[in-house]
């Protein structure tokens, strides 16, 4: 064990929880009781409550050889906030359960929690409970996020109608190219002491992979402009996969234009360096945490004004299926090649 | 792989979720939208919402060599319901996240889910979401339960007052003795084919370990008799540990009478067979999922009438500490020797 590090067993489960959750001022009036009892107590008044949960496992969803614990904590929280925004809601509370093997010290867990706390502070969310346990194997992180939304205003995946415009926020494929870069540097550095990878000019794709943000700003812009999407979800598994989800849930088809897919130039450069198909990476890479949504065609002009939103296509009748129009005018069916946790083991 | 078993990768993540969550009629009017979107949508009207979460890891919290998957699913749900009852609430929804290694088939996961579904049916709870992932190591189960309670009626651990009566439901130590029995039979049977353990006369302690119930009935009885506990929690880590929690949170002390600790005769017989101290097992064994609560002394007669509740002692001023009065009149300080996940690895 490194010097200055504390073995978890010296604190025990309750000592550890106490240390991790001390000084957690509650920020939301909806949170009536936080950490420390059998359950947290919340009150949403007239509003609808939203609940989402994510399980992150070492070796499947993250690799501690190149993901700093603080970033991992931040990202673990963000991916849940993103799901709440994708319902047109506001994240209010999270519970955090972690399982840690004996190679982790109290300081490691504090590092992980510092990222979770930072995310909570940044997005105004209360940490209200959780569970801390030993694990015989890798690190396990399970986060549940609760949010709220005006009654009846939750936006699901199932409301898209033919002629609606398909929109996506930000740009796609960057997090995936960031992962490719990290994995390559990890291979190159294997066994080499003091290896210093050169990440100059690649900061954006790394940040997209290691410290993504949830699109609170886009939800606020939509509200400000009086736009309620007919369907919405966040892009976690890849645009192709999410398009198919919306089309299936809404019982519609869609057309997406290849040349409208928003891609950052760092993503493009990296794809070229790796000799990868750029559009495939953008369509299937995943972990973008951007918002994919549909709006009635009458909202065309309002959406156009929102910075950081791109209209990428439109919704069709179901019999037309889900397809991409390429630059040269061909129509290619959209297929889910997104990340599947069960094919990676 | 056994015949008739399906590899999970043939279904993929979404196929598996679809198969596991099909035909899930929603039972609670509070549940407006269940499985299948970024988040579930709930509405609790005027009521307070309760949230609790538990993480169960193979090799730490359960051993698949002697725990059938269906029982494991049932118990995983029950332990969360128990936390909601312990707040004086009613469980309404759960989300279930599981991580499974490649040695599990679709049928195994269906077996696990059949236990979760049975628990949900029995207790009137809706399964509203979750996450399913591969795991490079053991089975991971993370369940979050949401419940509700009349506004302001949640019972925490912090309301106990000196002179209050300490009560506990059911009996203690049985689940722990059931575990001892299962572990012994597992050691004895190691390597022996067709070994048939003899569990006759030990059904109760086995059931307490493998298929515990949450004390919905006690909460209903308390309501029916117009009793609102001043403090309450469920006994998961052991009575000693929970007494200390209530005393610490409430800023009080307590006296518990050794001869009032409720113990079933199967528990007693098993402790004798194992040459274990019975009271230690009952005080520290844990996993009882009984309710420990305090009521004002004026509720004495009302509590006495409730079947299955035992008055085990009383609450004192904090300076008197937390102690057990033994049969021979000695006063022994209560210490938490309860189950600690970090000392078992």
XYZ file of C-alpha atoms in Angstrom:
690
model
C 0.000 0.000 0.000
C 1.216 3.516 -0.829
C 2.204 5.730 2.103
C -0.518 7.958 3.485
C -3.171 5.488 2.393
C -5.750 4.019 4.758
C -7.037 0.473 4.575
C -10.815 0.404 4.307
C -11.145 -2.250 7.018
C -9.755 0.231 9.573
C -12.905 2.337 9.091
C -15.437 -0.410 8.424
C -18.557 0.050 6.348
C -20.274 2.666 8.509
C -17.079 4.601 9.132
C -16.411 4.715 5.412
C -19.942 5.866 4.587
C -19.730 8.531 7.278
C -16.435 9.798 5.894
C -17.694 9.822 2.310
C -20.981 11.542 3.035
C -20.019 14.125 5.643
C -20.698 17.767 4.803
C -23.297 17.165 2.171
C -25.588 20.190 2.379
C -28.886 19.406 0.664
C -29.575 21.718 -2.255
C -33.101 20.780 -3.304
C -36.226 21.571 -1.319
C -37.588 18.262 -2.637
C -35.025 16.441 -0.481
C -36.456 16.173 3.017
C -34.013 13.584 4.396
C -30.720 12.473 2.889
C -28.067 9.909 3.805
C -28.192 8.014 7.096
C -31.508 6.218 7.481
C -33.182 3.170 5.945
C -34.348 5.327 3.048
C -34.196 8.934 1.874
C -37.391 11.018 2.054
C -38.356 13.168 -0.943
C -41.352 15.276 -1.844
C -42.127 16.340 -5.391
C -45.394 18.136 -4.694
C -47.437 18.223 -7.892
C -44.554 17.152 -10.102
C -43.864 13.780 -11.651
C -40.800 11.952 -10.365
C -38.323 10.315 -12.755
C -36.098 7.354 -11.886
C -33.170 5.929 -13.799
C -30.298 3.630 -12.873
C -26.923 2.589 -14.292
C -24.520 -0.171 -13.360
C -20.834 0.319 -14.166
C -18.428 -2.600 -13.871
C -14.659 -2.581 -13.999
C -13.331 -4.386 -17.053
C -16.609 -3.867 -18.912
C -17.486 -0.186 -18.704
C -14.178 1.268 -17.606
C -10.497 0.441 -17.398
C -8.693 1.881 -14.383
C -5.370 1.770 -16.224
C -6.304 4.945 -18.026
C -9.366 6.351 -16.288
C -8.591 8.463 -13.200
C -10.954 7.647 -10.310
C -12.190 11.223 -9.995
C -13.174 11.296 -13.663
C -14.838 7.928 -13.292
C -16.931 9.246 -10.410
C -17.896 12.340 -12.367
C -18.857 10.348 -15.451
C -20.827 7.766 -13.431
C -23.038 10.553 -12.115
C -23.285 12.408 -15.446
C -24.576 9.407 -17.410
C -27.515 9.241 -14.996
C -28.215 12.984 -15.095
C -28.225 12.668 -18.875
C -31.063 10.125 -18.706
C -33.152 12.509 -16.601
C -32.559 15.435 -18.984
C -33.476 13.098 -21.834
C -36.933 12.829 -20.228
C -37.170 16.660 -20.206
C -36.615 16.609 -16.439
C -34.243 17.985 -13.816
C -32.042 15.583 -11.820
C -32.532 16.133 -8.066
C -31.108 13.208 -6.104
C -28.774 10.257 -6.550
C -27.985 7.161 -4.546
C -24.528 5.656 -4.996
C -23.645 2.027 -4.304
C -20.077 0.864 -4.656
C -18.323 -2.466 -4.281
C -14.560 -2.254 -3.800
C -11.890 -4.921 -3.632
C -9.124 -4.879 -1.035
C -6.641 -3.216 -3.402
C -8.609 0.027 -2.932
C -7.845 2.324 -0.027
C -10.091 4.872 1.674
C -8.264 7.588 -0.287
C -9.083 5.865 -3.585
C -12.757 5.810 -2.715
C -12.611 9.436 -1.611
C -11.111 10.264 -4.993
C -13.985 8.479 -6.736
C -16.491 10.282 -4.508
C -14.836 13.655 -5.130
C -15.805 13.246 -8.791
C -19.362 12.251 -7.868
C -19.608 15.249 -5.520
C -18.266 17.616 -8.161
C -20.891 16.389 -10.625
C -23.590 16.826 -7.969
C -22.445 20.356 -7.197
C -22.213 21.331 -10.842
C -25.691 20.034 -11.640
C -27.371 20.909 -8.321
C -28.083 17.302 -7.309
C -28.283 15.866 -3.758
C -26.503 12.635 -2.821
C -29.132 10.988 -0.599
C -28.080 7.424 0.014
C -26.264 4.333 -1.061
C -24.483 1.231 -0.071
C -20.803 0.444 0.334
C -19.471 -3.064 0.263
C -16.384 -5.124 -0.299
C -16.052 -6.889 -3.626
C -13.979 -9.995 -4.268
C -13.174 -8.749 -7.714
C -13.316 -5.414 -9.482
C -14.846 -2.056 -8.753
C -18.647 -1.929 -9.034
C -20.546 1.369 -9.227
C -24.327 1.480 -9.249
C -26.018 4.870 -9.366
C -29.726 5.630 -9.311
C -30.870 9.126 -10.158
C -34.218 10.673 -9.300
C -35.472 13.787 -10.971
C -38.669 15.671 -11.561
C -40.653 17.210 -14.361
C -43.876 19.233 -14.596
C -46.782 16.816 -14.427
C -47.412 15.217 -17.801
C -44.409 16.953 -19.426
C -42.028 13.989 -19.472
C -40.788 13.367 -23.010
C -40.536 9.680 -23.872
C -39.163 7.888 -26.901
C -42.556 7.092 -28.257
C -44.059 10.389 -29.395
C -42.299 10.979 -32.736
C -44.668 11.594 -35.699
C -44.050 11.457 -39.450
C -42.781 14.840 -40.761
C -41.214 15.712 -37.369
C -37.669 17.039 -37.611
C -34.859 14.896 -36.146
C -32.365 16.923 -34.110
C -29.204 16.141 -32.197
C -27.179 18.336 -29.853
C -23.390 18.819 -29.952
C -21.273 16.471 -32.027
C -20.868 12.712 -32.231
C -18.094 10.136 -32.247
C -15.598 12.132 -30.168
C -15.868 10.016 -27.004
C -15.322 6.881 -29.066
C -12.206 8.281 -30.756
C -10.974 9.404 -27.321
C -11.303 5.823 -26.142
C -9.394 4.523 -29.176
C -6.603 6.979 -28.401
C -6.441 6.005 -24.711
C -6.372 2.322 -25.582
C -3.579 2.811 -28.097
C -1.447 4.828 -25.672
C -2.066 2.168 -23.059
C -0.797 -0.526 -25.418
C 2.230 1.533 -26.452
C 3.151 2.377 -22.877
C 2.751 -1.163 -21.561
C 5.770 -1.990 -19.457
C 7.502 1.308 -20.246
C 8.271 3.344 -17.157
C 7.904 7.124 -17.349
C 6.155 6.879 -20.692
C 4.546 10.242 -21.441
C 1.812 9.999 -24.059
C 1.465 13.028 -26.319
C -2.126 14.211 -26.148
C -1.532 17.705 -27.589
C -4.293 18.718 -29.992
C -6.417 15.808 -28.795
C -7.784 17.396 -25.638
C -11.350 17.578 -26.874
C -11.797 13.899 -27.717
C -10.129 12.894 -24.437
C -12.403 15.154 -22.444
C -15.434 13.759 -24.251
C -14.376 10.264 -23.181
C -13.122 10.980 -19.673
C -15.259 13.875 -18.485
C -18.475 14.123 -20.482
C -21.198 16.588 -19.565
C -24.975 16.151 -19.569
C -26.911 18.590 -21.780
C -28.725 20.578 -19.110
C -28.101 23.659 -21.266
C -30.008 22.231 -24.220
C -33.042 21.378 -22.083
C -33.006 24.934 -20.726
C -32.745 26.367 -24.251
C -35.671 24.238 -25.413
C -37.759 25.498 -22.483
C -36.727 29.093 -23.120
C -37.782 28.800 -26.741
C -41.073 27.151 -25.915
C -40.158 23.885 -27.635
C -41.413 20.558 -26.295
C -39.867 17.665 -28.225
C -42.296 14.967 -29.349
C -39.692 12.277 -28.499
C -36.263 12.413 -26.898
C -33.464 10.208 -25.609
C -29.776 10.581 -24.908
C -27.086 9.112 -27.155
C -25.278 6.578 -25.017
C -25.060 3.479 -27.223
C -24.572 5.337 -30.508
C -26.814 7.364 -32.817
C -27.801 4.338 -34.958
C -28.988 2.381 -31.952
C -30.918 5.361 -30.532
C -32.580 6.149 -33.881
C -33.849 2.582 -33.992
C -35.146 2.880 -30.417
C -37.124 6.026 -31.185
C -38.468 4.586 -34.456
C -39.498 1.334 -32.792
C -41.082 3.000 -29.738
C -42.864 5.629 -31.812
C -43.861 3.263 -34.619
C -42.238 5.451 -37.285
C -39.357 5.443 -39.752
C -36.696 8.099 -40.395
C -34.236 9.565 -42.853
C -30.896 10.910 -41.647
C -28.496 12.817 -43.914
C -24.882 11.704 -43.734
C -23.613 15.220 -44.390
C -25.644 16.606 -41.495
C -24.095 14.368 -38.816
C -22.214 16.816 -36.569
C -18.569 15.807 -36.133
C -15.717 17.741 -34.512
C -12.483 18.131 -36.500
C -10.429 16.383 -33.749
C -12.702 13.388 -34.172
C -12.165 13.481 -37.936
C -8.375 13.783 -37.635
C -8.225 10.910 -35.176
C -10.378 8.684 -37.380
C -8.029 9.395 -40.277
C -4.996 8.575 -38.126
C -6.629 5.283 -37.144
C -7.796 4.670 -40.716
C -11.361 4.294 -39.471
C -14.592 5.203 -41.241
C -15.565 8.516 -39.710
C -19.324 8.231 -40.197
C -19.360 4.715 -38.753
C -17.552 6.002 -35.662
C -19.995 8.904 -35.314
C -23.070 6.718 -35.870
C -22.024 3.803 -33.655
C -19.346 5.004 -31.243
C -21.641 5.844 -28.366
C -21.011 7.540 -25.025
C -21.757 10.929 -26.583
C -24.427 11.845 -23.997
C -25.931 14.255 -26.497
C -29.692 14.603 -26.847
C -31.491 13.122 -29.837
C -34.993 14.542 -30.213
C -37.824 15.173 -32.611
C -39.895 18.356 -32.950
C -42.922 19.182 -35.092
C -41.954 20.721 -38.413
C -43.683 23.911 -37.290
C -40.891 24.383 -34.721
C -38.336 24.465 -37.542
C -37.380 28.114 -37.161
C -37.301 28.015 -33.356
C -34.916 25.045 -33.338
C -32.695 26.592 -35.986
C -31.940 29.445 -33.591
C -30.599 27.187 -30.819
C -26.831 27.046 -30.842
C -25.431 23.566 -30.638
C -28.427 21.784 -32.152
C -28.282 20.255 -35.630
C -31.249 19.101 -37.699
C -30.054 15.799 -39.110
C -33.153 14.445 -40.819
C -36.832 13.820 -40.443
C -39.365 11.265 -39.280
C -41.238 9.166 -41.855
C -44.057 6.663 -41.966
C -43.009 3.303 -40.495
C -43.057 1.437 -43.816
C -40.161 3.570 -45.076
C -37.867 2.162 -42.388
C -34.874 3.794 -40.812
C -32.222 4.866 -43.313
C -29.271 7.173 -43.923
C -28.986 9.228 -47.116
C -25.317 9.237 -48.095
C -23.455 12.125 -49.704
C -23.748 10.430 -53.072
C -27.508 9.997 -52.748
C -27.642 6.316 -51.750
C -30.063 5.113 -49.079
C -28.475 2.791 -46.484
C -30.538 1.090 -43.781
C -29.539 2.168 -40.258
C -28.368 -0.811 -38.216
C -27.502 -0.937 -34.548
C -23.810 -1.641 -34.330
C -23.686 0.226 -31.064
C -21.820 -0.899 -28.058
C -23.196 -4.116 -26.602
C -21.860 -5.117 -23.228
C -22.524 -8.778 -23.978
C -20.366 -8.934 -27.086
C -17.312 -7.466 -25.460
C -16.478 -10.262 -23.063
C -23.678 -25.293 -21.431
C -26.639 -27.431 -20.354
C -29.115 -28.421 -23.049
C -32.064 -26.119 -23.499
C -30.019 -23.162 -22.301
C -29.580 -19.994 -24.323
C -26.401 -17.951 -24.447
C -27.053 -14.348 -23.454
C -25.098 -12.991 -26.414
C -27.671 -14.501 -28.799
C -30.256 -12.077 -27.392
C -28.007 -9.093 -26.678
C -28.666 -6.512 -23.999
C -31.941 -5.153 -25.345
C -33.270 -8.576 -26.274
C -32.540 -9.827 -22.786
C -34.207 -6.831 -21.122
C -37.232 -7.254 -23.369
C -37.506 -10.920 -22.460
C -37.096 -10.281 -18.744
C -39.553 -7.427 -18.533
C -42.340 -8.548 -20.842
C -45.807 -8.885 -19.348
C -45.258 -6.647 -16.388
C -48.664 -5.120 -15.697
C -48.270 -2.029 -13.517
C -50.070 -2.352 -10.188
C -49.672 1.088 -8.620
C -51.459 4.199 -9.834
C -48.307 6.076 -8.797
C -46.443 4.382 -11.655
C -47.157 6.365 -14.817
C -44.440 4.826 -17.018
C -42.401 1.697 -16.373
C -39.580 -0.105 -18.164
C -38.419 0.967 -21.618
C -37.430 4.614 -21.637
C -34.547 6.708 -20.280
C -36.310 6.882 -16.924
C -39.520 5.712 -15.257
C -42.212 8.308 -14.500
C -43.894 8.279 -11.072
C -46.346 10.509 -9.288
C -46.834 10.470 -5.542
C -49.363 13.278 -5.317
C -49.273 14.717 -1.806
C -47.207 11.875 -0.388
C -43.530 11.776 0.462
C -41.395 9.458 -1.654
C -38.856 7.095 -0.084
C -35.738 5.792 -1.816
C -33.387 3.012 -0.741
C -30.790 0.948 -2.548
C -28.827 -2.267 -1.998
C -25.879 -3.778 -3.788
C -25.431 -7.560 -3.649
C -22.197 -9.136 -4.856
C -21.410 -12.782 -5.459
C -18.822 -14.095 -3.033
C -19.630 -11.350 -0.501
C -23.387 -11.343 0.015
C -24.314 -14.691 -1.456
C -22.826 -17.997 -2.502
C -24.407 -19.623 -5.551
C -23.260 -23.056 -4.417
C -26.164 -23.176 -2.005
C -28.475 -20.303 -2.885
C -30.929 -21.077 -5.703
C -31.188 -18.177 -8.167
C -34.938 -17.771 -7.686
C -34.505 -17.409 -3.930
C -31.677 -14.971 -4.480
C -33.920 -12.827 -6.664
C -36.708 -12.921 -4.109
C -34.401 -12.004 -1.232
C -32.708 -9.204 -3.211
C -36.092 -7.541 -3.626
C -37.280 -8.246 -0.071
C -34.291 -6.612 1.621
C -35.190 -3.386 -0.172
C -38.906 -3.599 0.642
C -37.885 -4.100 4.253
C -36.047 -0.743 4.248
C -39.172 1.021 2.973
C -41.403 -0.609 5.627
C -38.783 0.385 8.208
C -39.544 4.019 7.280
C -43.264 3.347 7.890
C -43.839 3.412 4.127
C -45.184 1.220 1.338
C -42.822 -0.027 -1.398
C -44.173 0.897 -4.857
C -41.448 0.511 -7.479
C -38.044 -1.099 -7.956
C -35.305 -0.822 -10.529
C -33.073 -3.854 -10.994
C -29.551 -3.742 -12.395
C -27.631 -6.951 -12.919
C -24.155 -7.797 -14.130
C -23.687 -11.390 -15.304
C -20.620 -13.307 -16.410
C -20.587 -15.562 -19.440
C -21.226 -18.695 -17.371
C -24.830 -17.505 -16.954
C -27.434 -18.325 -19.565
C -30.656 -16.521 -20.389
C -32.509 -19.212 -18.410
C -30.386 -18.525 -15.316
C -31.250 -14.843 -15.463
C -34.911 -15.668 -16.008
C -34.746 -17.812 -12.881
C -33.287 -14.906 -10.907
C -35.960 -12.597 -12.318
C -38.732 -15.050 -11.508
C -37.839 -14.588 -7.834
C -37.798 -10.808 -8.194
C -41.162 -10.892 -9.975
C -42.663 -13.150 -7.310
C -41.542 -10.735 -4.590
C -43.015 -7.829 -6.583
C -46.330 -9.647 -7.010
C -46.515 -10.668 -3.373
C -45.829 -7.146 -2.123
C -47.636 -5.217 -4.873
C -44.526 -3.540 -6.262
C -43.880 -2.456 -9.889
C -40.600 -3.256 -11.636
C -39.991 -0.008 -13.533
C -36.464 -0.082 -14.886
C -32.929 -1.277 -14.669
C -29.782 -2.100 -16.467
C -28.347 -5.387 -17.680
C -24.692 -5.863 -18.415
C -21.964 -8.421 -18.783
C -19.564 -8.837 -15.878
C -16.040 -10.190 -16.128
C -16.383 -11.734 -12.728
C -19.282 -12.695 -10.511
C -22.956 -11.912 -10.434
C -23.822 -8.340 -9.394
C -27.335 -7.317 -8.336
C -28.200 -3.727 -7.557
C -31.779 -2.919 -6.596
C -33.274 0.475 -5.812
C -36.699 0.626 -4.232
C -39.028 3.602 -4.170
C -41.952 3.817 -1.808
C -44.297 6.360 -0.355
C -45.643 7.465 2.983
C -48.202 10.046 4.136
C -46.505 13.431 4.163
C -44.454 13.888 7.327
C -45.193 10.349 8.570
C -41.847 8.762 7.703
C -40.311 7.171 10.796
C -36.556 7.663 11.004
C -33.964 6.290 13.413
C -33.626 9.546 15.253
C -36.902 10.014 17.181
C -36.448 7.669 20.155
C -36.943 9.348 23.553
C -35.967 8.212 27.064
C -38.706 6.005 28.616
C -39.868 4.804 25.155
C -40.357 1.053 24.903
C -38.014 -0.917 22.612
C -39.852 -3.475 20.465
C -38.839 -6.028 17.882
C -40.976 -8.137 15.561
C -40.648 -11.893 14.997
C -37.569 -13.687 16.239
C -33.839 -13.228 15.764
C -30.795 -15.289 14.843
C -32.603 -17.836 12.655
C -31.238 -16.591 9.319
C -27.725 -16.689 10.730
C -28.110 -20.263 11.967
C -29.595 -21.203 8.587
C -26.450 -19.845 6.943
C -24.230 -21.853 9.306
C -26.171 -24.981 8.387
C -25.924 -24.339 4.643
C -22.209 -23.678 4.882
C -21.636 -26.867 6.849
C -23.602 -29.005 4.408
C -21.681 -27.380 1.584
C -18.362 -28.337 3.181
C -19.539 -31.868 3.904
C -20.890 -32.392 0.400
C -17.820 -30.977 -1.363
C -16.874 -33.329 -4.167
C -19.523 -35.889 -3.236
C -21.911 -36.604 -6.049
C -25.565 -37.156 -5.219
C -25.030 -35.962 -1.665
C -28.425 -35.333 -0.067
C -28.247 -33.081 2.974
C -30.753 -33.824 5.726
C -32.634 -30.635 6.471
C -35.603 -32.231 8.301
C -36.648 -30.199 11.317
C -34.529 -27.277 10.109
C -36.945 -25.851 7.567
C -37.616 -22.671 9.490
C -34.004 -21.513 9.827
C -33.345 -22.392 6.176
C -36.357 -20.429 5.030
C -35.294 -17.458 7.136
C -31.927 -17.490 5.369
C -33.037 -18.322 1.852
C -36.473 -16.771 1.567
C -36.973 -14.047 4.155
C -40.075 -11.870 4.170
C -40.430 -8.155 4.829
C -42.735 -7.195 7.725
C -45.529 -5.527 5.797
C -47.948 -7.177 8.248
C -46.398 -5.457 11.267
C -46.606 -2.022 9.641
C -50.268 -2.698 8.866
C -50.912 -3.812 12.457
C -49.239 -0.686 13.821
C -51.448 1.470 11.576
C -54.553 -0.468 12.549
C -53.794 0.073 16.223
C -53.033 3.751 15.797
C -49.399 3.372 16.778
C -46.703 5.564 15.203
C -43.246 4.458 16.339
C -40.945 7.257 17.466
C -37.996 5.525 15.761
C -37.733 2.447 13.557
C -35.294 0.462 11.408
C -35.017 -3.042 10.077
C -32.644 -5.626 11.510
C -30.236 -6.439 8.683
C -26.787 -6.263 10.308
C -27.841 -7.675 13.680
C -29.798 -6.345 16.661
C -26.683 -5.024 18.461
C -25.625 -2.975 15.474
C -29.150 -1.581 14.936
C -29.608 -0.685 18.615
C -26.416 1.352 18.433
C -27.657 3.072 15.253
C -30.928 4.115 16.874
C -29.192 5.235 20.081
C -26.595 7.247 18.167
C -29.118 8.849 15.774
C -31.601 9.628 18.549
C -29.001 10.706 21.093
C -30.236 8.225 23.710
C -29.159 5.079 25.526
C -31.052 1.800 26.025
C -31.475 -1.278 28.149
C -32.306 -4.616 26.542
C -33.226 -7.718 28.552
C -31.448 -10.891 27.503
C -34.433 -13.030 28.464
C -36.747 -10.967 26.257
C -34.792 -11.514 23.009
C -37.206 -13.569 20.858
C -35.582 -16.758 19.575
C -37.163 -19.704 17.761
C -36.517 -23.202 19.107
C -34.948 -24.338 15.788
C -32.436 -21.514 16.165
C -31.694 -22.631 19.708
C -31.272 -26.304 18.715
C -28.957 -25.403 15.870
C -26.823 -23.137 18.076
C -26.458 -26.008 20.528
C -25.495 -28.398 17.721
C -22.841 -25.926 16.586
C -21.794 -25.217 20.147
C -22.399 -21.504 19.600
C -23.574 -18.879 22.075
C -27.262 -18.462 21.287
C -27.668 -14.882 22.456
C -24.580 -13.783 20.527
C -26.054 -15.362 17.398
C -29.407 -13.637 17.982
C -27.831 -10.250 18.770
C -25.241 -10.243 15.991
C -26.297 -12.722 13.338
C -28.149 -10.281 11.130
C -30.297 -10.772 8.022
C -33.409 -11.073 10.189
C -35.322 -8.327 8.343
C -37.452 -7.849 11.429
C -38.492 -4.374 12.556
C -36.853 -2.764 15.578
C -38.867 0.209 16.825
C -39.584 2.412 19.804
C -42.997 3.605 21.020
C -44.003 5.988 23.811
C -44.626 4.187 27.092
C -48.283 5.260 26.831
C -48.635 2.864 23.868
C -47.646 -0.041 26.122
C -51.038 -1.764 26.112
C -51.661 -1.227 22.420
C -48.315 -2.808 21.473
C -48.841 -5.721 23.836
C -51.887 -6.734 21.795
C -49.981 -7.068 18.525
C -49.097 -10.655 17.797
C -45.490 -11.162 16.797
C -44.103 -8.093 18.558
C -41.924 -8.408 21.663
C -41.027 -5.615 24.058
C -37.319 -6.199 24.669
C -36.353 -3.175 26.740
C -36.565 0.583 26.987
C -34.848 3.788 25.950
C -32.726 5.681 28.487
C -30.871 8.973 28.753
C -27.729 8.982 26.608
C -25.296 8.942 29.547
C -26.485 5.465 30.519
C -25.166 4.021 27.260
C -26.455 1.004 25.409
C -26.453 -2.175 27.483
C -27.953 -5.655 27.837
C -29.248 -6.905 31.207
C -28.292 -10.570 31.414
C -30.370 -13.317 33.051
C -28.150 -13.157 36.110
C -28.570 -9.402 36.484
C -25.273 -8.235 34.969
C -25.139 -5.206 32.678
C -23.083 -5.788 29.513
C -22.409 -2.987 27.022
C -23.919 -3.656 23.593
C -21.202 -3.757 20.916
C -21.635 -4.025 17.187
C -20.240 -7.352 16.162
C -22.642 -7.397 13.284
C -21.772 -8.477 9.850
C -19.232 -6.186 8.201
C -18.628 -6.736 4.510
C -15.120 -5.349 4.799
C -13.926 -7.873 7.352
C -15.050 -10.883 5.381
C -12.641 -10.605 2.463
